[in-house]
Tab-separated table of C-alpha atoms and ligand atoms in Angstrom:
chain	number	residue	atom	x	y	z
A	1	UNK	CA	-8.668	-12.091	13.872
A	2	UNK	CA	-8.919	-15.896	14.214
A	3	UNK	CA	-5.768	-17.917	14.919
A	4	UNK	CA	-3.884	-19.204	11.910
A	5	UNK	CA	-5.099	-22.494	10.450
A	6	UNK	CA	-2.097	-24.839	10.295
A	7	UNK	CA	-2.034	-27.836	7.984
A	8	UNK	CA	0.956	-30.182	8.293
A	9	UNK	CA	1.510	-32.590	5.418
A	10	UNK	CA	4.072	-35.294	4.789
A	11	UNK	CA	5.990	-33.964	1.802
A	12	UNK	CA	6.623	-30.845	-0.266
A	13	UNK	CA	4.639	-32.466	-3.054
A	14	UNK	CA	1.665	-32.799	-0.683
A	15	UNK	CA	2.070	-29.118	0.266
A	16	UNK	CA	2.133	-28.128	-3.388
A	17	UNK	CA	-1.025	-30.125	-4.132
A	18	UNK	CA	-2.827	-28.733	-1.072
A	19	UNK	CA	-1.794	-25.166	-1.964
A	20	UNK	CA	-3.102	-25.483	-5.488
A	21	UNK	CA	-6.284	-27.162	-4.303
A	22	UNK	CA	-6.887	-24.233	-1.940
A	23	UNK	CA	-6.208	-21.700	-4.705
A	24	UNK	CA	-8.629	-23.357	-7.112
A	25	UNK	CA	-11.320	-23.825	-4.459
A	26	UNK	CA	-11.084	-20.137	-3.548
A	27	UNK	CA	-10.990	-19.118	-7.186
A	28	UNK	CA	-14.065	-21.084	-8.187
A	29	UNK	CA	-15.996	-19.870	-5.129
A	30	UNK	CA	-15.104	-16.215	-5.832
A	31	UNK	CA	-16.050	-16.575	-9.504
A	32	UNK	CA	-19.359	-18.188	-8.536
A	33	UNK	CA	-20.133	-15.491	-5.955
A	34	UNK	CA	-18.676	-12.363	-7.613
A	35	UNK	CA	-17.778	-13.253	-11.192
A	36	UNK	CA	-14.127	-12.382	-10.520
A	37	UNK	CA	-11.183	-13.807	-8.534
A	38	UNK	CA	-8.427	-11.528	-7.302
A	39	UNK	CA	-5.158	-13.117	-6.270
A	40	UNK	CA	-1.713	-11.879	-5.252
A	41	UNK	CA	1.219	-14.166	-6.093
A	42	UNK	CA	4.676	-14.371	-4.576
A	43	UNK	CA	7.997	-15.514	-5.942
A	44	UNK	CA	10.302	-18.154	-4.523
A	45	UNK	CA	9.159	-21.698	-3.816
A	46	UNK	CA	5.445	-20.795	-3.864
A	47	UNK	CA	5.825	-19.821	-7.524
A	48	UNK	CA	7.401	-23.171	-8.335
A	49	UNK	CA	4.596	-25.037	-6.531
A	50	UNK	CA	1.824	-23.102	-8.259
A	51	UNK	CA	3.316	-23.373	-11.726
A	52	UNK	CA	3.822	-27.104	-11.300
A	53	UNK	CA	0.207	-27.887	-10.395
A	54	UNK	CA	-2.122	-25.081	-11.550
A	55	UNK	CA	-1.951	-25.893	-15.276
A	56	UNK	CA	-3.929	-29.085	-14.589
A	57	UNK	CA	-6.650	-27.239	-12.651
A	58	UNK	CA	-10.234	-26.657	-13.764
A	59	UNK	CA	-11.139	-22.987	-13.418
A	60	UNK	CA	-12.375	-20.085	-15.519
A	61	UNK	CA	-9.064	-18.309	-16.082
A	62	UNK	CA	-10.832	-15.417	-17.789
A	63	UNK	CA	-12.224	-14.377	-14.407
A	64	UNK	CA	-8.826	-14.268	-12.678
A	65	UNK	CA	-7.100	-10.954	-11.955
A	66	UNK	CA	-3.487	-11.672	-11.032
A	67	UNK	CA	-1.265	-9.266	-9.096
A	68	UNK	CA	2.040	-9.737	-7.299
A	69	UNK	CA	2.387	-9.487	-3.528
A	70	UNK	CA	5.855	-8.249	-4.308
A	71	UNK	CA	8.041	-8.088	-7.381
A	72	UNK	CA	11.646	-7.514	-8.085
A	73	UNK	CA	12.366	-4.274	-9.967
A	74	UNK	CA	14.296	-5.890	-12.817
A	75	UNK	CA	13.784	-6.163	-16.601
A	76	UNK	CA	11.358	-8.851	-17.735
A	77	UNK	CA	14.249	-10.834	-19.256
A	78	UNK	CA	16.032	-10.986	-15.892
A	79	UNK	CA	15.739	-14.493	-14.357
A	80	UNK	CA	14.899	-12.807	-11.043
A	81	UNK	CA	11.644	-11.411	-12.474
A	82	UNK	CA	8.741	-13.155	-10.744
A	83	UNK	CA	6.214	-12.086	-13.396
A	84	UNK	CA	8.341	-13.667	-16.122
A	85	UNK	CA	8.633	-16.866	-14.095
A	86	UNK	CA	4.840	-17.122	-14.022
A	87	UNK	CA	4.529	-16.019	-17.650
A	88	UNK	CA	6.924	-18.735	-18.818
A	89	UNK	CA	5.723	-21.474	-16.477
A	90	UNK	CA	1.996	-20.843	-16.033
A	91	UNK	CA	0.626	-18.331	-18.504
A	92	UNK	CA	2.172	-20.285	-21.370
A	93	UNK	CA	0.070	-23.288	-20.296
A	94	UNK	CA	-3.311	-21.785	-19.342
A	95	UNK	CA	-5.655	-19.277	-21.055
A	96	UNK	CA	-4.765	-16.393	-18.717
A	97	UNK	CA	-4.603	-13.338	-20.946
A	98	UNK	CA	-2.049	-10.550	-20.610
A	99	UNK	CA	-4.807	-8.064	-19.751
A	100	UNK	CA	-5.614	-10.036	-16.585
A	101	UNK	CA	-2.119	-10.268	-15.096
A	102	UNK	CA	-0.529	-7.099	-13.744
A	103	UNK	CA	3.278	-6.904	-13.824
A	104	UNK	CA	5.408	-4.104	-12.487
A	105	UNK	CA	6.714	-1.514	-14.947
A	106	UNK	CA	10.489	-2.137	-14.896
A	107	UNK	CA	11.235	0.840	-17.177
A	108	UNK	CA	10.731	3.522	-14.541
A	109	UNK	CA	12.333	4.111	-11.137
A	110	UNK	CA	11.312	1.717	-8.374
A	111	UNK	CA	9.457	4.554	-6.623
A	112	UNK	CA	7.549	5.368	-9.813
A	113	UNK	CA	6.848	1.644	-10.306
A	114	UNK	CA	5.275	1.508	-6.839
A	115	UNK	CA	3.059	4.489	-7.691
A	116	UNK	CA	2.091	3.050	-11.071
A	117	UNK	CA	1.210	-0.257	-9.412
A	118	UNK	CA	-1.416	1.565	-7.368
A	119	UNK	CA	-3.077	2.578	-10.651
A	120	UNK	CA	-3.069	-1.052	-11.785
A	121	UNK	CA	-4.640	-2.096	-8.490
A	122	UNK	CA	-7.258	0.632	-8.889
A	123	UNK	CA	-8.158	-0.697	-12.324
A	124	UNK	CA	-9.499	-3.807	-10.584
A	125	UNK	CA	-10.272	-2.432	-7.102
A	126	UNK	CA	-11.901	0.904	-8.003
A	127	UNK	CA	-12.404	3.825	-5.647
A	128	UNK	CA	-10.266	4.780	-2.648
A	129	UNK	CA	-11.100	1.873	-0.363
A	130	UNK	CA	-8.418	-0.643	0.495
A	131	UNK	CA	-8.166	-3.412	-2.118
A	132	UNK	CA	-9.545	-6.652	-0.666
A	133	UNK	CA	-7.904	-9.640	-2.337
A	134	UNK	CA	-9.730	-12.934	-2.346
A	135	UNK	CA	-6.409	-14.665	-1.789
A	136	UNK	CA	-2.783	-13.761	-1.221
A	137	UNK	CA	-0.250	-16.554	-1.736
A	138	UNK	CA	2.710	-15.777	0.475
A	139	UNK	CA	6.102	-17.257	1.132
A	140	UNK	CA	8.279	-16.745	4.163
A	141	UNK	CA	12.011	-16.347	3.993
A	142	UNK	CA	14.478	-17.820	6.501
A	143	UNK	CA	14.511	-14.468	8.345
A	144	UNK	CA	10.730	-14.359	8.659
A	145	UNK	CA	10.198	-11.878	5.833
A	146	UNK	CA	7.184	-12.085	3.600
A	147	UNK	CA	6.458	-10.203	0.376
A	148	UNK	CA	9.344	-7.734	0.411
A	149	UNK	CA	8.729	-6.792	4.025
A	150	UNK	CA	11.862	-7.532	6.009
A	151	UNK	CA	12.601	-7.645	9.763
A	152	UNK	CA	13.328	-4.228	11.225
A	153	UNK	CA	12.518	-2.381	8.009
A	154	UNK	CA	10.565	0.901	8.276
A	155	UNK	CA	8.066	-0.460	5.715
A	156	UNK	CA	6.697	-2.709	8.461
A	157	UNK	CA	5.157	0.456	9.898
A	158	UNK	CA	3.624	1.766	6.652
A	159	UNK	CA	-0.039	2.415	7.379
A	160	UNK	CA	-1.247	4.547	4.483
A	161	UNK	CA	0.397	3.483	1.199
A	162	UNK	CA	-0.968	0.306	-0.388
A	163	UNK	CA	2.245	-0.352	-2.303
A	164	UNK	CA	5.786	0.638	-1.399
A	165	UNK	CA	9.203	0.647	-3.003
A	166	UNK	CA	12.246	-0.825	-1.312
A	167	UNK	CA	15.785	-0.384	-2.580
A	168	UNK	CA	17.711	-2.039	0.250
A	169	UNK	CA	16.219	-5.509	0.258
A	170	UNK	CA	18.529	-7.871	2.156
A	171	UNK	CA	17.335	-10.570	-0.221
A	172	UNK	CA	18.710	-9.725	-3.688
A	173	UNK	CA	17.825	-8.085	-5.917
A	174	UNK	CA	17.745	-4.959	-3.738
A	175	UNK	CA	15.021	-3.023	-5.548
A	176	UNK	CA	11.463	-4.260	-5.243
A	177	UNK	CA	7.859	-3.156	-4.946
A	178	UNK	CA	5.698	-4.750	-2.270
A	179	UNK	CA	2.149	-4.701	-1.044
A	180	UNK	CA	1.951	-3.226	2.446
A	181	UNK	CA	0.128	-4.469	5.540
A	182	UNK	CA	-2.953	-2.271	5.009
A	183	UNK	CA	-3.694	-4.307	1.867
A	184	UNK	CA	-2.296	-7.621	3.113
A	185	UNK	CA	-4.424	-7.465	6.257
A	186	UNK	CA	-7.507	-6.506	4.286
A	187	UNK	CA	-7.437	-9.782	2.343
A	188	UNK	CA	-10.130	-12.427	2.713
A	189	UNK	CA	-7.446	-15.103	2.944
A	190	UNK	CA	-3.666	-15.250	3.120
A	191	UNK	CA	-1.959	-18.590	2.653
A	192	UNK	CA	1.672	-19.423	3.422
A	193	UNK	CA	3.347	-22.500	2.007
A	194	UNK	CA	6.640	-23.411	3.673
A	195	UNK	CA	8.692	-26.560	3.391
A	196	UNK	CA	11.915	-28.011	4.689
A	197	UNK	CA	13.653	-28.458	8.021
A	198	UNK	CA	15.643	-25.285	7.383
A	199	UNK	CA	12.426	-23.297	7.976
A	200	UNK	CA	11.493	-25.145	11.220
A	201	UNK	CA	12.978	-22.587	13.605
A	202	UNK	CA	11.550	-19.541	11.897
A	203	UNK	CA	8.146	-21.218	11.480
A	204	UNK	CA	8.083	-21.917	15.227
A	205	UNK	CA	9.077	-18.306	15.975
A	206	UNK	CA	6.428	-16.896	13.699
A	207	UNK	CA	3.602	-19.192	14.783
A	208	UNK	CA	4.413	-19.646	18.472
A	209	UNK	CA	6.819	-16.852	19.356
A	210	UNK	CA	5.789	-14.015	21.672
A	211	UNK	CA	8.177	-11.322	20.464
A	212	UNK	CA	7.570	-7.632	21.208
A	213	UNK	CA	8.583	-7.032	17.612
A	214	UNK	CA	6.732	-9.719	15.609
A	215	UNK	CA	8.472	-10.905	12.477
A	216	UNK	CA	6.990	-9.726	9.168
A	217	UNK	CA	5.230	-13.045	8.474
A	218	UNK	CA	3.746	-12.964	11.989
A	219	UNK	CA	2.189	-9.583	11.222
A	220	UNK	CA	-0.027	-11.079	8.521
A	221	UNK	CA	-3.322	-11.028	10.423
A	222	UNK	CA	-6.220	-10.160	8.133
A	223	UNK	CA	-8.744	-8.040	10.060
A	224	UNK	CA	-11.664	-9.832	8.453
A	225	UNK	CA	-10.083	-12.875	6.922
A	226	UNK	CA	-8.036	-15.953	7.626
A	227	UNK	CA	-4.409	-17.054	7.546
A	228	UNK	CA	-3.630	-20.578	6.505
A	229	UNK	CA	-0.188	-22.173	6.837
A	230	UNK	CA	0.493	-25.253	4.751
A	231	UNK	CA	3.663	-26.913	5.989
A	232	UNK	CA	5.506	-30.106	5.405
A	233	UNK	CA	6.715	-32.105	8.405
A	234	UNK	CA	10.191	-30.639	8.139
A	235	UNK	CA	9.036	-27.046	8.396
A	236	UNK	CA	6.571	-27.942	11.190
A	237	UNK	CA	9.093	-29.988	13.184
A	238	UNK	CA	9.585	-27.389	15.966
A	239	UNK	CA	5.886	-26.597	16.483
A	240	UNK	CA	4.159	-27.798	19.640
A	241	UNK	CA	2.126	-30.971	19.197
A	242	UNK	CA	-1.101	-28.945	19.282
A	243	UNK	CA	-0.094	-27.305	16.050
A	244	UNK	CA	1.207	-30.425	14.425
A	245	UNK	CA	-2.075	-31.898	13.257
A	246	UNK	CA	-1.293	-34.003	10.232
B	1	LIG	O1	9.952	-12.698	-4.603
B	1	LIG	C1	10.302	-12.987	-3.464
B	1	LIG	O2	11.448	-12.977	-3.080
B	1	LIG	C2	9.218	-13.448	-2.553
B	1	LIG	O3	8.000	-12.964	-2.756
B	1	LIG	C3	9.632	-13.662	-1.171
B	1	LIG	O4	8.863	-13.007	-0.207
B	1	LIG	C4	9.531	-15.146	-0.974
B	1	LIG	O5	8.162	-15.528	-0.883
B	1	LIG	C5	10.254	-15.530	0.284
B	1	LIG	O6	11.598	-15.097	0.146
B	1	LIG	C6	10.214	-17.034	0.514
B	1	LIG	O7	10.849	-17.642	-0.549
B	1	LIG	P1	11.105	-19.223	-0.477
B	1	LIG	O8	9.772	-19.856	-0.240
B	1	LIG	O9	11.690	-19.560	-1.820
B	1	LIG	O10	12.039	-19.446	0.685
């Protein structure tokens, strides 16, 4: 797998614009080549960036198939629900129909929701092969987690399931469903967007650390794909100069 591509920009607004530009470029290329664009979205600051800029974008929304890299197992009316954040802040502004965005089922147990999510994935990625997303938009928490894959958690070692339930997430809420590394590392492209000086240490650990136990975000290494990190200067502040290309 090639080394991560690192883009360092001045401000969070620049990161947001660059993230959305990458998403749209990838979307329009996938639609042109395959007639469909498959994307996995994350919550947190990436959701805010995408919802702020995507409504202005030019793309054929009818060709998008939108999944969640992870999702909190909460009712849709819970403010923690990532799907509802996108529904209220993106879907309400663009012609992305309900049939093309795939939320979790919050009305079953979290384990059942993880199983049911596999069926939703199979409705777009048929057969038994690993789903290959065109793009996964990922965030990284201050502990180096990504999706709902947390440091030291047994799910880091999941090699057969394509989705998994977690009920002891250290980041509340505790119950979530997450994509696992078999799917994450089968993606054509995974992009992280991280901003702020508070992330500088963990960004340096993930991108330049040599730990025996790599942090979850450092384990995102698509076998036949690329990883792109879009950082503002604050988040990139502890990287070596080689990685600080503005
Ligand atoms: O729903 C979630 O909680 C996310 O998917 C989670 O993995 C998020 O991406 C990171 O916690 C980073 O969040 P921030 O970018 O807001 O720090």
